[in-house]
JSON list of C-alpha atoms in Angstrom, two decimals:
[
{"chain": "A", "resi": 1, "resn": "MET", "atom": "CA", "xyz": [51.47, 62.71, 164.86]},
{"chain": "A", "resi": 2, "resn": "ALA", "atom": "CA", "xyz": [53.86, 64.51, 166.88]},
{"chain": "A", "resi": 3, "resn": "THR", "atom": "CA", "xyz": [56.48, 66.42, 165.32]},
{"chain": "A", "resi": 4, "resn": "ARG", "atom": "CA", "xyz": [59.23, 68.93, 166.34]},
{"chain": "A", "resi": 5, "resn": "GLY", "atom": "CA", "xyz": [58.26, 71.58, 168.76]},
{"chain": "A", "resi": 6, "resn": "PHE", "atom": "CA", "xyz": [58.76, 75.18, 169.51]},
{"chain": "A", "resi": 7, "resn": "VAL", "atom": "CA", "xyz": [62.33, 76.50, 169.46]},
{"chain": "A", "resi": 8, "resn": "GLY", "atom": "CA", "xyz": [63.53, 79.50, 171.33]},
{"chain": "A", "resi": 9, "resn": "ARG", "atom": "CA", "xyz": [65.60, 80.63, 174.46]},
{"chain": "A", "resi": 10, "resn": "LYS", "atom": "CA", "xyz": [65.28, 78.57, 177.53]},
{"chain": "A", "resi": 11, "resn": "ARG", "atom": "CA", "xyz": [64.81, 80.73, 180.77]},
{"chain": "A", "resi": 12, "resn": "PRO", "atom": "CA", "xyz": [65.19, 79.81, 184.18]},
{"chain": "A", "resi": 13, "resn": "GLN", "atom": "CA", "xyz": [62.30, 78.24, 186.29]},
{"chain": "A", "resi": 14, "resn": "SER", "atom": "CA", "xyz": [62.53, 81.36, 188.80]},
{"chain": "A", "resi": 15, "resn": "ASP", "atom": "CA", "xyz": [62.21, 83.67, 185.50]},
{"chain": "A", "resi": 16, "resn": "LYS", "atom": "CA", "xyz": [59.46, 82.26, 183.68]},
{"chain": "A", "resi": 17, "resn": "VAL", "atom": "CA", "xyz": [57.19, 85.41, 184.34]},
{"chain": "A", "resi": 18, "resn": "PRO", "atom": "CA", "xyz": [57.67, 88.69, 182.55]},
{"chain": "A", "resi": 19, "resn": "PRO", "atom": "CA", "xyz": [57.91, 91.93, 184.22]},
{"chain": "A", "resi": 20, "resn": "GLY", "atom": "CA", "xyz": [54.51, 93.15, 185.34]},
{"chain": "A", "resi": 21, "resn": "GLN", "atom": "CA", "xyz": [52.69, 89.70, 185.04]},
{"chain": "A", "resi": 22, "resn": "TYR", "atom": "CA", "xyz": [51.11, 87.52, 187.76]},
{"chain": "A", "resi": 23, "resn": "VAL", "atom": "CA", "xyz": [50.60, 83.92, 187.81]},
{"chain": "A", "resi": 24, "resn": "VAL", "atom": "CA", "xyz": [47.06, 82.40, 187.36]},
{"chain": "A", "resi": 25, "resn": "ARG", "atom": "CA", "xyz": [46.02, 78.88, 187.91]},
{"chain": "A", "resi": 26, "resn": "ASP", "atom": "CA", "xyz": [42.60, 79.18, 185.95]},
{"chain": "A", "resi": 27, "resn": "PHE", "atom": "CA", "xyz": [42.35, 80.11, 182.39]},
{"chain": "A", "resi": 28, "resn": "PRO", "atom": "CA", "xyz": [40.60, 83.84, 182.13]},
{"chain": "A", "resi": 29, "resn": "VAL", "atom": "CA", "xyz": [38.41, 84.06, 178.83]},
{"chain": "A", "resi": 30, "resn": "LEU", "atom": "CA", "xyz": [38.93, 87.48, 177.12]},
{"chain": "A", "resi": 31, "resn": "SER", "atom": "CA", "xyz": [37.24, 88.18, 173.62]},
{"chain": "A", "resi": 32, "resn": "ALA", "atom": "CA", "xyz": [36.59, 91.24, 171.66]},
{"chain": "A", "resi": 33, "resn": "GLY", "atom": "CA", "xyz": [32.99, 90.17, 170.74]},
{"chain": "A", "resi": 34, "resn": "PRO", "atom": "CA", "xyz": [30.64, 87.10, 170.84]},
{"chain": "A", "resi": 35, "resn": "THR", "atom": "CA", "xyz": [31.91, 83.72, 170.64]},
{"chain": "A", "resi": 36, "resn": "PRO", "atom": "CA", "xyz": [31.31, 82.49, 167.01]},
{"chain": "A", "resi": 37, "resn": "ARG", "atom": "CA", "xyz": [30.75, 78.84, 166.49]},
{"chain": "A", "resi": 38, "resn": "THR", "atom": "CA", "xyz": [31.06, 78.07, 162.95]},
{"chain": "A", "resi": 39, "resn": "PRO", "atom": "CA", "xyz": [30.00, 73.98, 162.12]},
{"chain": "A", "resi": 40, "resn": "LEU", "atom": "CA", "xyz": [33.00, 72.19, 161.34]},
{"chain": "A", "resi": 41, "resn": "GLU", "atom": "CA", "xyz": [31.40, 70.89, 157.71]},
{"chain": "A", "resi": 42, "resn": "GLN", "atom": "CA", "xyz": [31.86, 74.84, 157.05]},
{"chain": "A", "resi": 43, "resn": "TRP", "atom": "CA", "xyz": [35.23, 75.58, 158.09]},
{"chain": "A", "resi": 44, "resn": "SER", "atom": "CA", "xyz": [38.04, 75.99, 156.05]},
{"chain": "A", "resi": 45, "resn": "PHE", "atom": "CA", "xyz": [41.71, 77.75, 156.60]},
{"chain": "A", "resi": 46, "resn": "THR", "atom": "CA", "xyz": [43.34, 79.43, 153.79]},
{"chain": "A", "resi": 47, "resn": "LEU", "atom": "CA", "xyz": [46.79, 81.22, 152.84]},
{"chain": "A", "resi": 48, "resn": "ASP", "atom": "CA", "xyz": [46.60, 83.89, 150.53]},
{"chain": "A", "resi": 49, "resn": "TYR", "atom": "CA", "xyz": [48.76, 87.10, 148.88]},
{"chain": "A", "resi": 50, "resn": "ASP", "atom": "CA", "xyz": [47.90, 89.66, 146.83]},
{"chain": "A", "resi": 51, "resn": "GLY", "atom": "CA", "xyz": [44.19, 88.84, 146.25]},
{"chain": "A", "resi": 52, "resn": "LYS", "atom": "CA", "xyz": [45.11, 85.08, 145.39]},
{"chain": "A", "resi": 53, "resn": "THR", "atom": "CA", "xyz": [44.59, 82.09, 147.30]},
{"chain": "A", "resi": 54, "resn": "LEU", "atom": "CA", "xyz": [47.85, 80.18, 147.64]},
{"chain": "A", "resi": 55, "resn": "ALA", "atom": "CA", "xyz": [46.19, 77.02, 149.71]},
{"chain": "A", "resi": 56, "resn": "THR", "atom": "CA", "xyz": [43.13, 75.93, 151.45]},
{"chain": "A", "resi": 57, "resn": "TRP", "atom": "CA", "xyz": [42.11, 73.17, 153.58]},
{"chain": "A", "resi": 58, "resn": "ASN", "atom": "CA", "xyz": [38.84, 72.10, 154.81]},
{"chain": "A", "resi": 59, "resn": "TRP", "atom": "CA", "xyz": [38.29, 70.69, 158.61]},
{"chain": "A", "resi": 60, "resn": "LYS", "atom": "CA", "xyz": [39.32, 66.84, 157.56]},
{"chain": "A", "resi": 61, "resn": "GLU", "atom": "CA", "xyz": [42.12, 68.05, 155.40]},
{"chain": "A", "resi": 62, "resn": "PHE", "atom": "CA", "xyz": [43.39, 70.05, 158.10]},
{"chain": "A", "resi": 63, "resn": "LEU", "atom": "CA", "xyz": [43.17, 67.42, 160.63]},
{"chain": "A", "resi": 64, "resn": "ALA", "atom": "CA", "xyz": [45.28, 65.04, 158.48]},
{"chain": "A", "resi": 65, "resn": "LEU", "atom": "CA", "xyz": [48.05, 67.48, 158.38]},
{"chain": "A", "resi": 66, "resn": "PRO", "atom": "CA", "xyz": [51.30, 66.51, 160.81]},
{"chain": "A", "resi": 67, "resn": "GLN", "atom": "CA", "xyz": [50.73, 67.87, 164.40]},
{"chain": "A", "resi": 68, "resn": "THR", "atom": "CA", "xyz": [52.94, 69.13, 167.22]},
{"chain": "A", "resi": 69, "resn": "THR", "atom": "CA", "xyz": [52.53, 69.03, 170.91]},
{"chain": "A", "resi": 70, "resn": "GLN", "atom": "CA", "xyz": [54.33, 71.41, 173.16]},
{"chain": "A", "resi": 71, "resn": "THR", "atom": "CA", "xyz": [54.30, 72.65, 176.63]},
{"chain": "A", "resi": 72, "resn": "VAL", "atom": "CA", "xyz": [54.72, 76.76, 176.90]},
{"chain": "A", "resi": 73, "resn": "ASP", "atom": "CA", "xyz": [54.00, 79.56, 178.79]},
{"chain": "A", "resi": 74, "resn": "ILE", "atom": "CA", "xyz": [51.15, 81.84, 177.83]},
{"chain": "A", "resi": 75, "resn": "HIS", "atom": "CA", "xyz": [51.38, 85.70, 178.73]},
{"chain": "A", "resi": 76, "resn": "CYS", "atom": "CA", "xyz": [48.38, 88.06, 178.26]},
{"chain": "A", "resi": 77, "resn": "VAL", "atom": "CA", "xyz": [48.60, 91.76, 177.56]},
{"chain": "A", "resi": 78, "resn": "THR", "atom": "CA", "xyz": [45.95, 92.30, 180.69]},
{"chain": "A", "resi": 79, "resn": "LYS", "atom": "CA", "xyz": [49.26, 91.11, 182.80]},
{"chain": "A", "resi": 80, "resn": "TRP", "atom": "CA", "xyz": [48.25, 87.52, 183.80]},
{"chain": "A", "resi": 81, "resn": "SER", "atom": "CA", "xyz": [50.43, 84.74, 182.86]},
{"chain": "A", "resi": 82, "resn": "LYS", "atom": "CA", "xyz": [49.86, 80.87, 182.88]},
{"chain": "A", "resi": 83, "resn": "LEU", "atom": "CA", "xyz": [52.69, 78.59, 183.16]},
{"chain": "A", "resi": 84, "resn": "ASP", "atom": "CA", "xyz": [53.04, 75.14, 181.57]},
{"chain": "A", "resi": 85, "resn": "THR", "atom": "CA", "xyz": [50.44, 75.07, 179.07]},
{"chain": "A", "resi": 86, "resn": "GLU", "atom": "CA", "xyz": [49.78, 72.13, 176.53]},
{"chain": "A", "resi": 87, "resn": "TRP", "atom": "CA", "xyz": [49.08, 72.69, 173.22]},
{"chain": "A", "resi": 88, "resn": "GLU", "atom": "CA", "xyz": [48.63, 70.79, 170.01]},
{"chain": "A", "resi": 89, "resn": "GLY", "atom": "CA", "xyz": [48.26, 71.71, 166.52]},
{"chain": "A", "resi": 90, "resn": "VAL", "atom": "CA", "xyz": [49.70, 72.36, 162.75]},
{"chain": "A", "resi": 91, "resn": "THR", "atom": "CA", "xyz": [52.83, 74.39, 162.97]},
{"chain": "A", "resi": 92, "resn": "ILE", "atom": "CA", "xyz": [53.03, 77.22, 160.30]},
{"chain": "A", "resi": 93, "resn": "ASP", "atom": "CA", "xyz": [56.09, 75.05, 158.85]},
{"chain": "A", "resi": 94, "resn": "ALA", "atom": "CA", "xyz": [53.70, 72.41, 158.29]},
{"chain": "A", "resi": 95, "resn": "LEU", "atom": "CA", "xyz": [51.04, 74.43, 156.55]},
{"chain": "A", "resi": 96, "resn": "LEU", "atom": "CA", "xyz": [53.81, 76.17, 154.32]},
{"chain": "A", "resi": 97, "resn": "GLU", "atom": "CA", "xyz": [55.17, 72.44, 153.35]},
{"chain": "A", "resi": 98, "resn": "ALA", "atom": "CA", "xyz": [51.92, 71.02, 152.80]},
{"chain": "A", "resi": 99, "resn": "ALA", "atom": "CA", "xyz": [51.10, 74.25, 150.61]},
{"chain": "A", "resi": 100, "resn": "ALA", "atom": "CA", "xyz": [54.32, 73.57, 148.70]},
{"chain": "A", "resi": 101, "resn": "ILE", "atom": "CA", "xyz": [55.08, 77.14, 148.89]},
{"chain": "A", "resi": 102, "resn": "GLU", "atom": "CA", "xyz": [57.61, 79.55, 150.15]},
{"chain": "A", "resi": 103, "resn": "PRO", "atom": "CA", "xyz": [56.62, 82.60, 151.89]},
{"chain": "A", "resi": 104, "resn": "PRO", "atom": "CA", "xyz": [55.80, 85.26, 149.41]},
{"chain": "A", "resi": 105, "resn": "ALA", "atom": "CA", "xyz": [55.96, 88.37, 152.07]},
{"chain": "A", "resi": 106, "resn": "GLU", "atom": "CA", "xyz": [57.53, 88.97, 155.42]},
{"chain": "A", "resi": 107, "resn": "TYR", "atom": "CA", "xyz": [54.47, 89.67, 157.44]},
{"chain": "A", "resi": 108, "resn": "VAL", "atom": "CA", "xyz": [51.12, 88.01, 157.98]},
{"chain": "A", "resi": 109, "resn": "MET", "atom": "CA", "xyz": [47.77, 89.02, 159.34]},
{"chain": "A", "resi": 110, "resn": "ALA", "atom": "CA", "xyz": [45.48, 86.25, 160.77]},
{"chain": "A", "resi": 111, "resn": "HIS", "atom": "CA", "xyz": [42.00, 86.77, 160.08]},
{"chain": "A", "resi": 112, "resn": "SER", "atom": "CA", "xyz": [39.23, 85.15, 162.31]},
{"chain": "A", "resi": 113, "resn": "ASP", "atom": "CA", "xyz": [35.62, 84.34, 162.52]},
{"chain": "A", "resi": 114, "resn": "GLY", "atom": "CA", "xyz": [33.95, 87.37, 163.90]},
{"chain": "A", "resi": 115, "resn": "GLY", "atom": "CA", "xyz": [36.05, 89.86, 161.90]},
{"chain": "A", "resi": 116, "resn": "TYR", "atom": "CA", "xyz": [38.89, 89.78, 164.28]},
{"chain": "A", "resi": 117, "resn": "THR", "atom": "CA", "xyz": [42.40, 90.55, 163.11]},
{"chain": "A", "resi": 118, "resn": "THR", "atom": "CA", "xyz": [46.02, 90.60, 164.21]},
{"chain": "A", "resi": 119, "resn": "ASN", "atom": "CA", "xyz": [49.45, 91.14, 162.58]},
{"chain": "A", "resi": 120, "resn": "VAL", "atom": "CA", "xyz": [52.33, 88.90, 163.05]},
{"chain": "A", "resi": 121, "resn": "PRO", "atom": "CA", "xyz": [56.02, 88.96, 161.38]},
{"chain": "A", "resi": 122, "resn": "LEU", "atom": "CA", "xyz": [56.44, 85.86, 159.42]},
{"chain": "A", "resi": 123, "resn": "GLU", "atom": "CA", "xyz": [60.02, 85.26, 161.31]},
{"chain": "A", "resi": 124, "resn": "ASP", "atom": "CA", "xyz": [57.77, 84.89, 164.71]},
{"chain": "A", "resi": 125, "resn": "LEU", "atom": "CA", "xyz": [55.72, 82.09, 163.12]},
{"chain": "A", "resi": 126, "resn": "VAL", "atom": "CA", "xyz": [58.16, 79.93, 160.97]},
{"chain": "A", "resi": 127, "resn": "ASP", "atom": "CA", "xyz": [61.14, 77.84, 162.68]},
{"chain": "A", "resi": 128, "resn": "GLY", "atom": "CA", "xyz": [58.75, 76.27, 165.04]},
{"chain": "A", "resi": 129, "resn": "LYS", "atom": "CA", "xyz": [57.71, 79.56, 166.36]},
{"chain": "A", "resi": 130, "resn": "GLY", "atom": "CA", "xyz": [53.93, 79.26, 165.87]},
{"chain": "A", "resi": 131, "resn": "MET", "atom": "CA", "xyz": [51.06, 76.96, 165.04]},
{"chain": "A", "resi": 132, "resn": "VAL", "atom": "CA", "xyz": [47.24, 76.70, 164.58]},
{"chain": "A", "resi": 133, "resn": "ALA", "atom": "CA", "xyz": [46.47, 75.04, 167.80]},
{"chain": "A", "resi": 134, "resn": "LEU", "atom": "CA", "xyz": [43.63, 72.45, 167.73]},
{"chain": "A", "resi": 135, "resn": "ARG", "atom": "CA", "xyz": [43.92, 70.86, 171.37]},
{"chain": "A", "resi": 136, "resn": "TYR", "atom": "CA", "xyz": [44.52, 72.05, 174.72]},
{"chain": "A", "resi": 137, "resn": "GLU", "atom": "CA", "xyz": [45.53, 70.12, 177.60]},
{"chain": "A", "resi": 138, "resn": "GLY", "atom": "CA", "xyz": [44.96, 66.86, 175.63]},
{"chain": "A", "resi": 139, "resn": "GLU", "atom": "CA", "xyz": [41.22, 68.17, 174.48]},
{"chain": "A", "resi": 140, "resn": "PRO", "atom": "CA", "xyz": [40.03, 69.75, 171.57]},
{"chain": "A", "resi": 141, "resn": "LEU", "atom": "CA", "xyz": [40.06, 73.44, 172.17]},
{"chain": "A", "resi": 142, "resn": "PRO", "atom": "CA", "xyz": [36.83, 74.94, 173.27]},
{"chain": "A", "resi": 143, "resn": "PRO", "atom": "CA", "xyz": [35.25, 77.95, 171.55]},
{"chain": "A", "resi": 144, "resn": "GLU", "atom": "CA", "xyz": [35.47, 80.29, 174.45]},
{"chain": "A", "resi": 145, "resn": "HIS", "atom": "CA", "xyz": [39.39, 79.89, 174.25]},
{"chain": "A", "resi": 146, "resn": "GLY", "atom": "CA", "xyz": [39.21, 80.07, 170.32]},
{"chain": "A", "resi": 147, "resn": "GLY", "atom": "CA", "xyz": [38.33, 76.46, 169.00]},
{"chain": "A", "resi": 148, "resn": "PRO", "atom": "CA", "xyz": [38.16, 75.04, 166.67]},
{"chain": "A", "resi": 149, "resn": "ALA", "atom": "CA", "xyz": [41.18, 76.52, 165.80]},
{"chain": "A", "resi": 150, "resn": "ARG", "atom": "CA", "xyz": [43.57, 78.99, 167.17]},
{"chain": "A", "resi": 151, "resn": "LEU", "atom": "CA", "xyz": [46.55, 80.96, 165.86]},
{"chain": "A", "resi": 152, "resn": "PHE", "atom": "CA", "xyz": [49.24, 80.33, 168.62]},
{"chain": "A", "resi": 153, "resn": "VAL", "atom": "CA", "xyz": [52.36, 82.51, 169.15]},
{"chain": "A", "resi": 154, "resn": "PRO", "atom": "CA", "xyz": [53.15, 82.04, 172.67]},
{"chain": "A", "resi": 155, "resn": "HIS", "atom": "CA", "xyz": [56.33, 84.10, 172.80]},
{"chain": "A", "resi": 156, "resn": "LEU", "atom": "CA", "xyz": [54.08, 87.24, 171.93]},
{"chain": "A", "resi": 157, "resn": "TYR", "atom": "CA", "xyz": [51.27, 88.60, 174.37]},
{"chain": "A", "resi": 158, "resn": "PHE", "atom": "CA", "xyz": [48.35, 86.21, 173.66]},
{"chain": "A", "resi": 159, "resn": "TRP", "atom": "CA", "xyz": [46.14, 88.64, 171.61]},
{"chain": "A", "resi": 160, "resn": "LYS", "atom": "CA", "xyz": [48.61, 88.08, 169.12]},
{"chain": "A", "resi": 161, "resn": "SER", "atom": "CA", "xyz": [47.20, 84.19, 169.24]},
{"chain": "A", "resi": 162, "resn": "ALA", "atom": "CA", "xyz": [43.95, 85.15, 167.30]},
{"chain": "A", "resi": 163, "resn": "LYS", "atom": "CA", "xyz": [40.86, 82.91, 168.49]},
{"chain": "A", "resi": 164, "resn": "TRP", "atom": "CA", "xyz": [38.67, 81.30, 165.71]},
{"chain": "A", "resi": 165, "resn": "VAL", "atom": "CA", "xyz": [41.50, 81.50, 163.14]},
{"chain": "A", "resi": 166, "resn": "ARG", "atom": "CA", "xyz": [40.51, 81.00, 159.78]},
{"chain": "A", "resi": 167, "resn": "GLY", "atom": "CA", "xyz": [43.39, 82.34, 157.70]},
{"chain": "A", "resi": 168, "resn": "LEU", "atom": "CA", "xyz": [46.59, 84.05, 157.15]},
{"chain": "A", "resi": 169, "resn": "ARG", "atom": "CA", "xyz": [47.39, 86.68, 154.38]},
{"chain": "A", "resi": 170, "resn": "PHE", "atom": "CA", "xyz": [50.88, 87.17, 153.55]},
{"chain": "A", "resi": 171, "resn": "MET", "atom": "CA", "xyz": [51.47, 91.31, 153.45]},
{"chain": "A", "resi": 172, "resn": "ASP", "atom": "CA", "xyz": [54.39, 92.93, 151.98]},
{"chain": "A", "resi": 173, "resn": "SER", "atom": "CA", "xyz": [54.40, 95.66, 154.63]},
{"chain": "A", "resi": 174, "resn": "ASP", "atom": "CA", "xyz": [53.25, 95.72, 158.32]},
{"chain": "A", "resi": 175, "resn": "GLU", "atom": "CA", "xyz": [49.72, 96.74, 158.95]},
{"chain": "A", "resi": 176, "resn": "PRO", "atom": "CA", "xyz": [47.78, 96.83, 162.18]},
{"chain": "A", "resi": 177, "resn": "GLY", "atom": "CA", "xyz": [45.15, 94.58, 162.98]},
{"chain": "A", "resi": 178, "resn": "PHE", "atom": "CA", "xyz": [42.12, 95.01, 165.07]},
{"chain": "A", "resi": 179, "resn": "TRP", "atom": "CA", "xyz": [43.82, 95.69, 168.82]},
{"chain": "A", "resi": 180, "resn": "GLU", "atom": "CA", "xyz": [46.70, 97.34, 167.14]},
{"chain": "A", "resi": 181, "resn": "ALA", "atom": "CA", "xyz": [44.62, 99.86, 165.45]},
{"chain": "A", "resi": 182, "resn": "TYR", "atom": "CA", "xyz": [43.41, 101.06, 168.94]},
{"chain": "A", "resi": 183, "resn": "GLY", "atom": "CA", "xyz": [46.78, 101.59, 170.14]},
{"chain": "A", "resi": 184, "resn": "TYR", "atom": "CA", "xyz": [47.85, 98.10, 171.08]},
{"chain": "A", "resi": 185, "resn": "HIS", "atom": "CA", "xyz": [51.50, 97.62, 170.34]},
{"chain": "A", "resi": 186, "resn": "MET", "atom": "CA", "xyz": [52.40, 96.40, 166.75]},
{"chain": "A", "resi": 187, "resn": "TYR", "atom": "CA", "xyz": [54.80, 93.29, 168.18]},
{"chain": "A", "resi": 188, "resn": "GLY", "atom": "CA", "xyz": [53.82, 92.70, 171.56]},
{"chain": "A", "resi": 189, "resn": "ASP", "atom": "CA", "xyz": [56.90, 90.99, 173.28]},
{"chain": "A", "resi": 190, "resn": "PRO", "atom": "CA", "xyz": [55.88, 90.46, 176.89]},
{"chain": "A", "resi": 191, "resn": "TRP", "atom": "CA", "xyz": [59.48, 90.34, 177.76]},
{"chain": "A", "resi": 192, "resn": "ARG", "atom": "CA", "xyz": [59.62, 94.11, 176.83]},
{"chain": "A", "resi": 193, "resn": "GLU", "atom": "CA", "xyz": [56.36, 94.97, 178.25]},
{"chain": "A", "resi": 194, "resn": "GLN", "atom": "CA", "xyz": [55.10, 95.86, 174.70]},
{"chain": "A", "resi": 195, "resn": "ARG", "atom": "CA", "xyz": [51.38, 96.45, 175.69]},
{"chain": "A", "resi": 196, "resn": "TYR", "atom": "CA", "xyz": [50.72, 99.60, 173.99]},
{"chain": "A", "resi": 197, "resn": "SER", "atom": "CA", "xyz": [51.99, 101.73, 171.13]},
{"chain": "A", "resi": 198, "resn": "GLY", "atom": "CA", "xyz": [55.16, 103.56, 172.49]},
{"chain": "A", "resi": 199, "resn": "ASP", "atom": "CA", "xyz": [56.16, 100.99, 174.83]}
]
């Protein structure tokens, strides 16, 4: 079932590519480690805060949540951009509604299979800005691109769209994730070229 999509500023077609980026037609595969392949019967997604589980879903339950389809541009910190990509998944708004909770904190750490983490302010995930993506271009998201489920935050550099995501941990203060601890920018706005700390 399709629901409302992402919101945000519309940019003219001639201004779709942020500074320092170039457009690709393929979809480069970049990962911090080997591709995990968790069996779907063992997969789960969890929201937690302060050591307490707020909500959890198995794969079948997650698929039953309302889903959104949206066409957006994506921008990698390695300077490639891919335009007009179609993604489908469960918005963070839909997750919070299904869990019947109000967000308990202003920051989030995404946790993925393989130990990867990345931090995102809550305001960059709600109001239609972020989702857990399950499908790409009408097909199940392949493992090399983060399947079965990938955090999707297209207005930030693509490392913030954590592959193989398994949960979101709410945090009272911002903390660096995997790449942020190695010097990547804490926020990662492609339009401000926030690739590394200090940018």
